[in-house]
Coordinates of C-alpha atoms in Angstrom, one line a residue:
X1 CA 82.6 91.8 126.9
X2 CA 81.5 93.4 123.6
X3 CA 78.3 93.8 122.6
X4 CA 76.9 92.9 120.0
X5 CA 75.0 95.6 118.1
X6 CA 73.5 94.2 114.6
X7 CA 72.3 90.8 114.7
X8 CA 70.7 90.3 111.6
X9 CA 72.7 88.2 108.7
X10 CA 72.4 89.2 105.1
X11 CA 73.4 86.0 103.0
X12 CA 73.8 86.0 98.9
X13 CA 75.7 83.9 96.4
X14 CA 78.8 85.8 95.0
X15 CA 78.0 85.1 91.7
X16 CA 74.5 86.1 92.0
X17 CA 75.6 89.3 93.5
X18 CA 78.3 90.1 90.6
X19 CA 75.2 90.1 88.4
X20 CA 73.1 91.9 90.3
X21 CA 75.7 94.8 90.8
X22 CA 76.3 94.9 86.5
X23 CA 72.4 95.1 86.6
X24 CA 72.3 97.9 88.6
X25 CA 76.0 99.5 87.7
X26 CA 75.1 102.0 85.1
X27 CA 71.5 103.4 86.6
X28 CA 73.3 103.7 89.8
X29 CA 76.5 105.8 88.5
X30 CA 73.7 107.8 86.6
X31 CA 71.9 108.5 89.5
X32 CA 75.2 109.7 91.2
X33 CA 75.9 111.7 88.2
X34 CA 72.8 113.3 88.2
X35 CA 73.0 114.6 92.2
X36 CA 76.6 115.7 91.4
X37 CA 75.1 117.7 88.6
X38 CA 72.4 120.0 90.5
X39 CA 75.2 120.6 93.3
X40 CA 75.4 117.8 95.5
X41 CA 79.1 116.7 96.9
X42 CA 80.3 113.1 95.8
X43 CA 80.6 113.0 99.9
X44 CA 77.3 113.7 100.9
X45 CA 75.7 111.3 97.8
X46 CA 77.8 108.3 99.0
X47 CA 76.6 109.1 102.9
X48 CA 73.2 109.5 101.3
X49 CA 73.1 106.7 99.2
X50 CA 74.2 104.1 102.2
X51 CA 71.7 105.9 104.6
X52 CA 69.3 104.4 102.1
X53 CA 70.3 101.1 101.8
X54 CA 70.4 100.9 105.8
X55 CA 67.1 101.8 105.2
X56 CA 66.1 99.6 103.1
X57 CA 68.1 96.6 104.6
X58 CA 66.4 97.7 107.7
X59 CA 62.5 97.1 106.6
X60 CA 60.9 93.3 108.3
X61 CA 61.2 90.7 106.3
X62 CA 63.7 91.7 103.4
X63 CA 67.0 92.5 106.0
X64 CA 67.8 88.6 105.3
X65 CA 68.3 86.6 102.3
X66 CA 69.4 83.4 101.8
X67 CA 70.5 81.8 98.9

């Protein structure tokens, strides 16, 4: 029997979530630029980057939204 590991449910509307990704688009690609820039790999700023969100995603009371 697997187990199951995650429980929690994140829930958005596509459309609202194609906006919120052009909102964010260019800040986000600047802030990747800039760690690429002082000498961090592309590898270790993606690993970093969803470390964060997990993070994030992780905190009571924001991991679920429902739209």
């Amino acid at each position: 029997m697997a187990k199951i590991v995650y429980t929690q449910q994140i829930i958005v509307s596509s459309d609202r979530l194609d906006d919120c990704k052009d909102y964010l688009g260019d800040e986000f690609h600047a802030m990747i630029d800039h760690a690429l820039s002082v000498g961090w790999s592309l590898d270790e700023v993606i690993v970093a980057l969803k470390g964060l969100a997990a993070e994030e995603a992780s905190v009571p009371g924001r991991a679920i939204t429902i739209h």
